[in-house]
């Protein structure tokens, strides 16, 4: 028998006030006069309805990203670059989100991945007064927006956990305007800020953590350059592991992901799971008391598919493969490579990882200090050995290669900036092969 289905719900009022009601309109006018609706105009320009019952987090985020005019750096449909729920597939498979929704932490991950500047606050890490200050800040300007994670039952609404952006604030009555992305269910509505805080204080049964809110703004630099999660999670770990030269090509690859489907590669999904899910558990179970121990746990527990991931990211070629010339697209991103490499090397974590790796025996010699330019041939030999390990599928195993010969060359593509190409003859027992690493 066919079911009749549902057409909207009656908004419980009180405690909520329908945005289109007489009282709601009056609140809106007064808030405009008091200057606390500045963020509303951009948000309403890109207001969208979630396309799936469990896509409230994705719809809220894509709406805010578009309101902030953040370029996704990859095409949506046809020639158009545009954030849509279908574009937010970096940190959690869309099929899983469609089935179970998305957690607060994963939504933070997606916002970072999309290139936004994100500050995340759970209610047990903040206060009502702090929340009010942020709401006022984003309501009096259009350069930041807030997404609230709350439980509907507090407002006598049907449903459980939900995400929606906050569109404005009425200071006199201390009420916030929720631009509910489930517009097929409830219209935009005003709610008391204190009650909204109580709704955010509820615990998410799936994660057993408090809900909260995200403060999202534009980054200080082009967000397209910081598109992927690599820069925020595993980027620093494996870049240092691969040393100086692989770093440059990783940057080139990551800047191409926008048009290549971002993090859909199977090995990336597995490595992302290792870093986001497995590493925190490993750190909890081991007697971890300092940074050195954390790095030891991370590097000693690398998953078997880590090598495939690096091969996907880094350009490591057997010499007989040829093809040493760079494409115009690769050449055009040299400045980006240098910039990201510099940023990574300036982090405090980078220094810890360098010190850690320098204490280990890699290849056929000790790993040199990366900041010592006089050790360039040693670094080249180490990187070529690691490249050979990847090509043979023996990365991270006890099987070791020695680099008998290295050659460091500077190539120029179309007369532009030079690129360093490291070539080496690598030996493992009776076999030898040539390896090129950009």
Short mmCIF file of C-alpha atoms in Angstrom, two decimals:
data_model
loop_
_atom_site.label_atom_id
_atom_site.label_comp_id
_atom_site.label_asym_id
_atom_site.label_seq_id
_atom_site.Cartn_x
_atom_site.Cartn_y
_atom_site.Cartn_z
CA UNK A 1 0.00 0.00 0.00
CA UNK A 2 1.35 3.42 -0.94
CA UNK A 3 2.02 5.73 2.00
CA UNK A 4 0.67 9.24 2.08
CA UNK A 5 3.98 10.76 3.13
CA UNK A 6 4.52 14.00 5.01
CA UNK A 7 4.25 17.61 3.95
CA UNK A 8 6.07 19.74 6.52
CA UNK A 9 5.60 19.82 10.28
CA UNK A 10 3.90 22.38 12.46
CA UNK A 11 6.65 24.41 14.14
CA UNK A 12 6.21 24.19 17.96
CA UNK A 13 5.81 27.80 19.06
CA UNK A 14 6.77 28.56 21.73
CA UNK A 15 9.66 28.11 22.15
CA UNK A 16 10.43 28.88 18.50
CA UNK A 17 9.12 31.88 16.54
CA UNK A 18 8.44 31.35 12.85
CA UNK A 19 10.61 33.73 10.79
CA UNK A 20 7.66 34.57 8.51
CA UNK A 21 5.19 35.23 11.35
CA UNK A 22 4.28 38.73 12.51
CA UNK A 23 6.45 38.35 15.60
CA UNK A 24 9.25 36.87 13.50
CA UNK A 25 9.15 39.80 11.07
CA UNK A 26 9.26 42.27 13.96
CA UNK A 27 12.30 40.53 15.43
CA UNK A 28 13.95 40.68 12.01
CA UNK A 29 13.31 44.42 11.56
CA UNK A 30 14.57 45.26 15.04
CA UNK A 31 17.68 43.13 14.58
CA UNK A 32 18.44 44.89 11.28
CA UNK A 33 18.11 48.26 12.98
CA UNK A 34 20.53 47.13 15.69
CA UNK A 35 23.07 45.89 13.11
CA UNK A 36 22.95 42.21 14.07
CA UNK A 37 21.75 40.82 10.74
CA UNK A 38 24.80 41.59 8.58
CA UNK A 39 25.68 37.93 8.13
CA UNK A 40 22.12 37.11 7.08
CA UNK A 41 22.29 38.55 3.57
CA UNK A 42 25.11 36.36 2.32
CA UNK A 43 23.65 33.27 3.93
CA UNK A 44 20.16 33.81 2.56
CA UNK A 45 21.65 34.32 -0.90
CA UNK A 46 22.98 30.75 -0.79
CA UNK A 47 20.32 29.16 1.43
CA UNK A 48 19.63 25.59 0.33
CA UNK A 49 17.51 22.65 1.38
CA UNK A 50 19.35 19.46 2.28
CA UNK A 51 18.91 16.95 -0.53
CA UNK A 52 18.83 13.90 1.78
CA UNK A 53 17.21 13.46 5.22
CA UNK A 54 20.64 12.94 6.81
CA UNK A 55 22.52 15.63 4.85
CA UNK A 56 21.89 18.51 7.27
CA UNK A 57 25.60 18.87 8.04
CA UNK A 58 26.64 18.79 4.38
CA UNK A 59 23.94 21.27 3.34
CA UNK A 60 24.85 23.65 6.17
CA UNK A 61 28.54 23.54 5.30
CA UNK A 62 28.11 23.97 1.53
CA UNK A 63 25.77 26.89 2.19
CA UNK A 64 28.33 28.60 4.45
CA UNK A 65 31.27 27.90 2.11
CA UNK A 66 29.41 29.48 -0.80
CA UNK A 67 28.36 32.43 1.35
CA UNK A 68 32.04 33.00 2.17
CA UNK A 69 32.90 32.85 -1.56
CA UNK A 70 35.43 30.06 -1.05
CA UNK A 71 36.45 28.53 -4.38
CA UNK A 72 36.39 24.70 -4.13
CA UNK A 73 39.16 24.48 -6.72
CA UNK A 74 37.38 21.73 -8.66
CA UNK A 75 34.38 21.53 -10.92
CA UNK A 76 30.89 20.77 -9.73
CA UNK A 77 29.04 20.40 -13.04
CA UNK A 78 30.02 21.56 -16.50
CA UNK A 79 32.60 24.33 -16.12
CA UNK A 80 31.24 25.52 -12.77
CA UNK A 81 33.20 25.37 -9.53
CA UNK A 82 30.66 25.37 -6.74
CA UNK A 83 30.17 23.74 -3.35
CA UNK A 84 27.37 21.22 -3.25
CA UNK A 85 26.68 18.38 -0.83
CA UNK A 86 28.04 15.96 -3.43
CA UNK A 87 31.39 17.80 -3.31
CA UNK A 88 31.86 17.17 0.41
CA UNK A 89 33.09 13.60 0.16
CA UNK A 90 36.54 13.99 1.62
CA UNK A 91 36.31 12.85 5.24
CA UNK A 92 33.36 10.47 5.17
CA UNK A 93 31.85 8.45 2.29
CA UNK A 94 28.64 10.04 1.09
CA UNK A 95 26.80 6.72 1.26
CA UNK A 96 27.66 6.46 4.94
CA UNK A 97 26.52 10.05 5.57
CA UNK A 98 23.32 9.34 3.67
CA UNK A 99 22.63 6.38 5.96
CA UNK A 100 23.76 7.70 9.35
CA UNK A 101 24.44 11.40 9.02
CA UNK A 102 27.75 13.01 9.97
CA UNK A 103 29.38 13.63 13.32
CA UNK A 104 30.51 16.99 14.67
CA UNK A 105 34.18 16.02 14.30
CA UNK A 106 33.80 14.85 10.71
CA UNK A 107 32.03 18.09 9.77
CA UNK A 108 34.99 20.02 11.20
CA UNK A 109 37.23 17.81 9.08
CA UNK A 110 35.19 18.59 5.96
CA UNK A 111 35.34 22.33 6.59
CA UNK A 112 39.13 22.17 6.89
CA UNK A 113 39.33 19.97 3.81
CA UNK A 114 37.28 22.46 1.82
CA UNK A 115 39.77 25.23 2.59
CA UNK A 116 37.93 27.19 5.27
CA UNK A 117 39.32 28.53 8.51
CA UNK A 118 37.51 26.65 11.26
CA UNK A 119 37.21 27.04 15.01
CA UNK A 120 35.24 24.24 16.63
CA UNK A 121 33.80 24.43 20.13
CA UNK A 122 32.03 21.69 22.01
CA UNK A 123 29.83 22.91 24.84
CA UNK A 124 32.05 21.29 27.47
CA UNK A 125 34.94 23.37 26.09
CA UNK A 126 33.10 26.68 25.95
CA UNK A 127 30.37 28.66 27.70
CA UNK A 128 27.08 30.37 26.92
CA UNK A 129 28.76 33.79 27.21
CA UNK A 130 31.47 32.78 24.73
CA UNK A 131 28.86 31.41 22.36
CA UNK A 132 26.89 34.66 22.56
CA UNK A 133 30.03 36.68 21.76
CA UNK A 134 30.67 34.59 18.64
CA UNK A 135 27.03 34.86 17.55
CA UNK A 136 27.19 38.65 17.90
CA UNK A 137 30.49 38.76 16.02
CA UNK A 138 29.17 36.79 13.04
CA UNK A 139 25.83 38.62 13.09
CA UNK A 140 27.47 42.03 12.85
CA UNK A 141 29.69 41.13 9.87
CA UNK A 142 29.59 38.87 6.84
CA UNK A 143 33.13 37.49 7.08
CA UNK A 144 32.25 34.56 9.38
CA UNK A 145 29.31 32.26 9.97
CA UNK A 146 28.28 29.79 12.67
CA UNK A 147 26.92 26.27 12.20
CA UNK A 148 25.19 24.92 15.28
CA UNK A 149 24.96 21.24 16.20
CA UNK A 150 21.96 20.70 18.46
CA UNK A 151 19.21 18.28 19.50
CA UNK A 152 15.75 19.14 18.18
CA UNK A 153 13.89 17.75 21.20
CA UNK A 154 14.91 20.80 23.25
CA UNK A 155 12.67 22.88 20.97
CA UNK A 156 9.86 20.28 21.11
CA UNK A 157 10.61 19.43 17.48
CA UNK A 158 10.62 15.92 16.05
CA UNK A 159 13.95 14.34 15.25
CA UNK A 160 17.26 14.14 17.08
CA UNK A 161 20.65 15.65 16.23
CA UNK A 162 20.68 18.38 13.61
CA UNK A 163 22.98 20.96 11.98
CA UNK A 164 21.93 24.39 10.71
CA UNK A 165 23.58 27.80 10.27
CA UNK A 166 22.73 30.74 12.52
CA UNK A 167 21.45 33.60 10.39
CA UNK A 168 21.21 36.47 12.85
CA UNK A 169 20.73 37.66 16.42
CA UNK A 170 18.23 39.83 18.32
CA UNK A 171 20.09 41.38 21.25
CA UNK A 172 17.02 42.74 23.06
CA UNK A 173 15.35 39.36 23.39
CA UNK A 174 18.57 37.32 23.21
CA UNK A 175 17.31 35.18 20.34
CA UNK A 176 19.12 33.56 17.43
CA UNK A 177 17.74 32.93 13.96
CA UNK A 178 18.19 29.32 12.84
CA UNK A 179 18.18 28.93 9.06
CA UNK A 180 16.99 25.34 9.17
CA UNK A 181 18.30 23.49 6.10
CA UNK A 182 15.50 20.90 6.50
CA UNK A 183 13.08 23.37 4.93
CA UNK A 184 10.79 20.54 3.90
CA UNK A 185 10.20 20.03 7.63
CA UNK A 186 10.49 23.34 9.50
CA UNK A 187 10.88 26.93 8.27
CA UNK A 188 13.60 29.30 9.54
CA UNK A 189 12.81 30.25 13.13
CA UNK A 190 13.98 32.32 16.05
CA UNK A 191 14.88 30.56 19.31
CA UNK A 192 16.13 31.81 22.70
CA UNK A 193 19.91 31.68 22.67
CA UNK A 194 20.03 30.09 26.11
CA UNK A 195 17.71 27.32 24.91
CA UNK A 196 19.87 26.79 21.82
CA UNK A 197 22.86 26.38 24.12
CA UNK A 198 20.95 23.75 26.10
CA UNK A 199 20.16 21.94 22.85
CA UNK A 200 23.87 21.95 22.00
CA UNK A 201 24.79 20.64 25.46
CA UNK A 202 23.16 17.31 24.67
CA UNK A 203 25.42 14.31 24.08
CA UNK A 204 25.61 12.68 20.66
CA UNK A 205 24.84 9.02 21.31
CA UNK A 206 26.94 7.90 18.32
CA UNK A 207 30.16 9.55 19.54
CA UNK A 208 29.30 10.02 23.24
CA UNK A 209 30.57 13.58 23.01
CA UNK A 210 28.86 16.92 23.51
CA UNK A 211 27.58 18.82 20.52
CA UNK A 212 28.69 22.37 19.87
CA UNK A 213 29.23 24.95 17.15
CA UNK A 214 31.62 25.76 14.31
CA UNK A 215 32.91 29.25 13.62
CA UNK A 216 33.80 29.29 9.91
CA UNK A 217 35.57 32.06 8.02
CA UNK A 218 37.71 32.60 4.96
CA UNK A 219 41.39 31.64 5.24
CA UNK A 220 44.04 34.34 4.96
CA UNK A 221 45.30 32.79 1.73
CA UNK A 222 43.75 31.21 -1.33
CA UNK A 223 41.77 28.24 0.00
CA UNK A 224 42.33 26.31 -3.21
CA UNK A 225 45.95 25.87 -2.17
CA UNK A 226 44.91 24.17 1.04
CA UNK A 227 42.17 22.02 -0.40
CA UNK A 228 42.85 18.60 1.02
CA UNK A 229 43.03 17.11 4.46
CA UNK A 230 46.66 16.17 3.86
CA UNK A 231 47.83 19.48 5.25
CA UNK A 232 45.88 19.06 8.45
CA UNK A 233 46.44 15.41 9.34
CA UNK A 234 48.97 13.11 7.75
CA UNK A 235 50.66 15.72 5.56
CA UNK A 236 53.46 16.52 7.98
CA UNK A 237 54.03 12.90 8.92
CA UNK A 238 54.64 11.45 5.49
CA UNK A 239 56.24 14.55 3.96
CA UNK A 240 59.05 14.38 6.47
CA UNK A 241 59.25 10.62 6.06
CA UNK A 242 59.82 11.11 2.34
CA UNK A 243 62.29 13.95 2.91
CA UNK A 244 62.99 17.09 0.98
CA UNK A 245 62.48 16.14 -2.65
CA UNK A 246 59.33 14.11 -2.37
CA UNK A 247 57.77 17.01 -0.53
CA UNK A 248 57.91 19.18 -3.64
CA UNK A 249 56.13 16.67 -5.81
CA UNK A 250 53.56 15.84 -3.14
CA UNK A 251 52.58 19.50 -3.21
CA UNK A 252 52.20 19.34 -6.98
CA UNK A 253 50.02 16.27 -6.73
CA UNK A 254 47.85 17.63 -3.98
CA UNK A 255 47.18 20.80 -5.94
CA UNK A 256 45.87 18.63 -8.78
CA UNK A 257 43.44 16.73 -6.64
CA UNK A 258 40.75 19.35 -7.06
CA UNK A 259 40.10 18.17 -10.60
CA UNK A 260 41.02 14.57 -9.95
CA UNK A 261 38.36 13.74 -7.39
CA UNK A 262 40.12 14.70 -4.16
CA UNK A 263 40.38 11.92 -1.59
CA UNK A 264 38.53 9.15 -3.41
CA UNK A 265 41.65 7.04 -4.00
CA UNK A 266 41.30 3.81 -2.05
CA UNK A 267 44.70 4.03 -0.40
CA UNK A 268 43.95 7.58 0.78
CA UNK A 269 40.73 6.45 2.42
CA UNK A 270 42.59 3.69 4.27
CA UNK A 271 45.46 5.90 5.37
CA UNK A 272 43.02 8.62 6.46
CA UNK A 273 41.22 6.01 8.58
CA UNK A 274 44.55 4.96 10.11
CA UNK A 275 45.48 8.52 11.05
CA UNK A 276 42.05 9.62 12.24
CA UNK A 277 40.78 6.45 13.90
CA UNK A 278 43.64 4.03 14.56
CA UNK A 279 46.39 6.41 15.68
CA UNK A 280 44.30 7.97 18.50
CA UNK A 281 43.55 4.46 19.78
CA UNK A 282 47.21 3.44 19.53
CA UNK A 283 48.25 6.50 21.46
CA UNK A 284 45.69 5.72 24.14
CA UNK A 285 46.72 2.10 24.57
CA UNK A 286 50.48 2.66 24.52
CA UNK A 287 52.44 4.31 27.30
CA UNK A 288 52.80 7.57 25.39
CA UNK A 289 54.36 10.35 27.41
CA UNK A 290 56.21 12.50 24.88
CA UNK A 291 56.34 13.50 21.23
CA UNK A 292 59.11 11.00 20.43
CA UNK A 293 56.92 8.13 21.62
CA UNK A 294 53.94 9.38 19.59
CA UNK A 295 56.05 9.47 16.43
CA UNK A 296 57.44 6.05 17.21
CA UNK A 297 53.92 4.64 17.48
CA UNK A 298 52.82 6.33 14.23
CA UNK A 299 55.78 5.19 12.13
CA UNK A 300 56.07 1.69 13.57
CA UNK A 301 52.39 0.96 12.96
CA UNK A 302 52.02 2.22 9.38
CA UNK A 303 49.42 0.17 7.48
CA UNK A 304 50.52 -2.16 4.69
CA UNK A 305 48.89 0.04 2.05
CA UNK A 306 50.86 3.10 3.13
CA UNK A 307 53.38 2.46 0.35
CA UNK A 308 50.66 2.48 -2.29
CA UNK A 309 49.41 5.76 -0.90
CA UNK A 310 52.84 7.37 -1.20
CA UNK A 311 53.24 6.03 -4.74
CA UNK A 312 49.93 7.66 -5.61
CA UNK A 313 51.03 10.96 -4.09
CA UNK A 314 54.69 11.13 -5.00
CA UNK A 315 56.23 10.92 -8.46
CA UNK A 316 58.69 8.03 -8.19
CA UNK A 317 59.65 6.51 -11.55
CA UNK A 318 61.96 3.79 -12.74
CA UNK A 319 64.49 5.36 -15.01
CA UNK A 320 63.54 3.09 -17.90
CA UNK A 321 60.07 4.56 -17.79
CA UNK A 322 61.46 7.80 -19.14
CA UNK A 323 59.22 10.81 -19.25
CA UNK A 324 61.41 13.22 -17.31
CA UNK A 325 59.88 16.28 -18.92
CA UNK A 326 57.32 18.12 -16.84
CA UNK A 327 53.89 19.10 -18.05
CA UNK A 328 52.87 22.73 -18.21
CA UNK A 329 50.48 22.13 -15.32
CA UNK A 330 53.25 20.73 -13.09
CA UNK A 331 55.60 23.52 -14.04
CA UNK A 332 53.01 26.17 -13.28
CA UNK A 333 52.76 25.03 -9.67
CA UNK A 334 56.42 25.22 -8.68
CA UNK A 335 55.88 28.30 -6.56
CA UNK A 336 53.13 26.48 -4.67
CA UNK A 337 55.46 23.56 -3.96
CA UNK A 338 58.10 25.84 -2.52
CA UNK A 339 55.59 27.74 -0.41
CA UNK A 340 54.04 24.64 1.15
CA UNK A 341 57.45 23.07 1.77
CA UNK A 342 58.53 26.21 3.59
CA UNK A 343 55.37 26.20 5.71
CA UNK A 344 55.87 22.55 6.68
CA UNK A 345 59.52 23.09 7.59
CA UNK A 346 58.60 26.01 9.84
CA UNK A 347 56.28 23.95 12.02
CA UNK A 348 57.38 22.74 15.42
CA UNK A 349 56.21 19.23 14.57
CA UNK A 350 58.58 19.11 11.60
CA UNK A 351 61.57 19.59 13.90
CA UNK A 352 60.41 16.78 16.17
CA UNK A 353 59.96 14.40 13.24
CA UNK A 354 63.37 15.31 11.79
CA UNK A 355 64.99 14.59 15.14
CA UNK A 356 63.10 11.32 15.40
CA UNK A 357 64.04 10.12 11.91
CA UNK A 358 67.64 11.19 12.39
CA UNK A 359 67.85 8.77 15.32
CA UNK A 360 66.87 5.84 13.11
CA UNK A 361 68.92 3.94 10.55
CA UNK A 362 67.42 4.44 7.11
CA UNK A 363 68.71 3.07 3.81
CA UNK A 364 72.43 2.26 4.03
CA UNK A 365 73.34 5.20 6.25
CA UNK A 366 71.90 7.37 8.98
CA UNK A 367 69.32 9.89 7.86
CA UNK A 368 70.97 13.32 7.61
CA UNK A 369 69.56 16.47 9.12
CA UNK A 370 67.35 17.97 6.44
CA UNK A 371 68.38 21.52 7.17
CA UNK A 372 72.04 20.77 6.42
CA UNK A 373 72.48 21.63 2.74
CA UNK A 374 75.96 20.03 2.68
CA UNK A 375 74.30 16.63 3.09
CA UNK A 376 72.33 16.89 -0.15
CA UNK A 377 73.92 13.74 -1.71
CA UNK A 378 73.15 11.77 1.46
CA UNK A 379 69.55 12.89 1.37
CA UNK A 380 69.37 11.97 -2.32
CA UNK A 381 70.66 8.46 -1.62
CA UNK A 382 68.17 7.95 1.20
CA UNK A 383 65.23 9.14 -0.89
CA UNK A 384 66.20 6.93 -3.85
CA UNK A 385 66.35 3.90 -1.56
CA UNK A 386 62.91 4.68 -0.20
CA UNK A 387 61.63 5.15 -3.74
CA UNK A 388 62.97 1.72 -4.69
CA UNK A 389 61.24 0.23 -1.66
CA UNK A 390 57.94 1.72 -2.80
CA UNK A 391 58.32 0.50 -6.36
CA UNK A 392 59.06 -3.02 -5.16
CA UNK A 393 56.27 -3.01 -2.60
CA UNK A 394 58.73 -3.40 0.28
CA UNK A 395 58.22 0.00 1.88
CA UNK A 396 58.60 -0.17 5.65
CA UNK A 397 59.84 -3.79 5.61
CA UNK A 398 63.16 -5.12 6.83
CA UNK A 399 64.34 -5.46 3.23
CA UNK A 400 66.92 -2.74 2.60
CA UNK A 401 68.38 -1.10 -0.48
CA UNK A 402 71.69 0.68 -0.89
CA UNK A 403 72.22 3.51 -3.33
CA UNK A 404 75.57 3.09 -5.09
CA UNK A 405 75.33 6.20 -7.23
CA UNK A 406 73.35 9.42 -7.17
CA UNK A 407 72.97 12.27 -9.60
CA UNK A 408 71.30 15.58 -8.78
CA UNK A 409 70.18 17.66 -11.75
CA UNK A 410 68.37 20.92 -12.22
CA UNK A 411 65.79 20.83 -15.01
CA UNK A 412 64.02 23.76 -16.57
CA UNK A 413 60.58 23.61 -18.13
CA UNK A 414 59.96 26.29 -20.73
CA UNK A 415 62.68 28.44 -19.25
CA UNK A 416 60.88 28.91 -15.95
CA UNK A 417 61.98 28.02 -12.45
CA UNK A 418 64.36 25.04 -12.20
CA UNK A 419 63.26 21.74 -10.70
CA UNK A 420 65.48 19.28 -8.85
CA UNK A 421 65.56 15.72 -10.19
CA UNK A 422 67.32 13.10 -8.08
CA UNK A 423 68.45 9.96 -9.91
CA UNK A 424 70.06 6.94 -8.29
CA UNK A 425 71.25 3.41 -8.97
CA UNK A 426 69.85 1.28 -6.18
CA UNK A 427 71.08 -2.21 -5.31
CA UNK A 428 69.37 -4.94 -3.31
CA UNK A 429 71.42 -8.12 -3.27
CA UNK A 430 72.11 -9.03 -6.89
CA UNK A 431 69.44 -6.82 -8.42
CA UNK A 432 69.74 -3.15 -9.26
CA UNK A 433 67.46 -0.53 -10.75
CA UNK A 434 67.48 3.12 -11.63
CA UNK A 435 65.12 5.44 -9.78
CA UNK A 436 64.13 9.05 -10.51
CA UNK A 437 62.53 11.16 -7.80
CA UNK A 438 61.21 14.69 -8.40
#
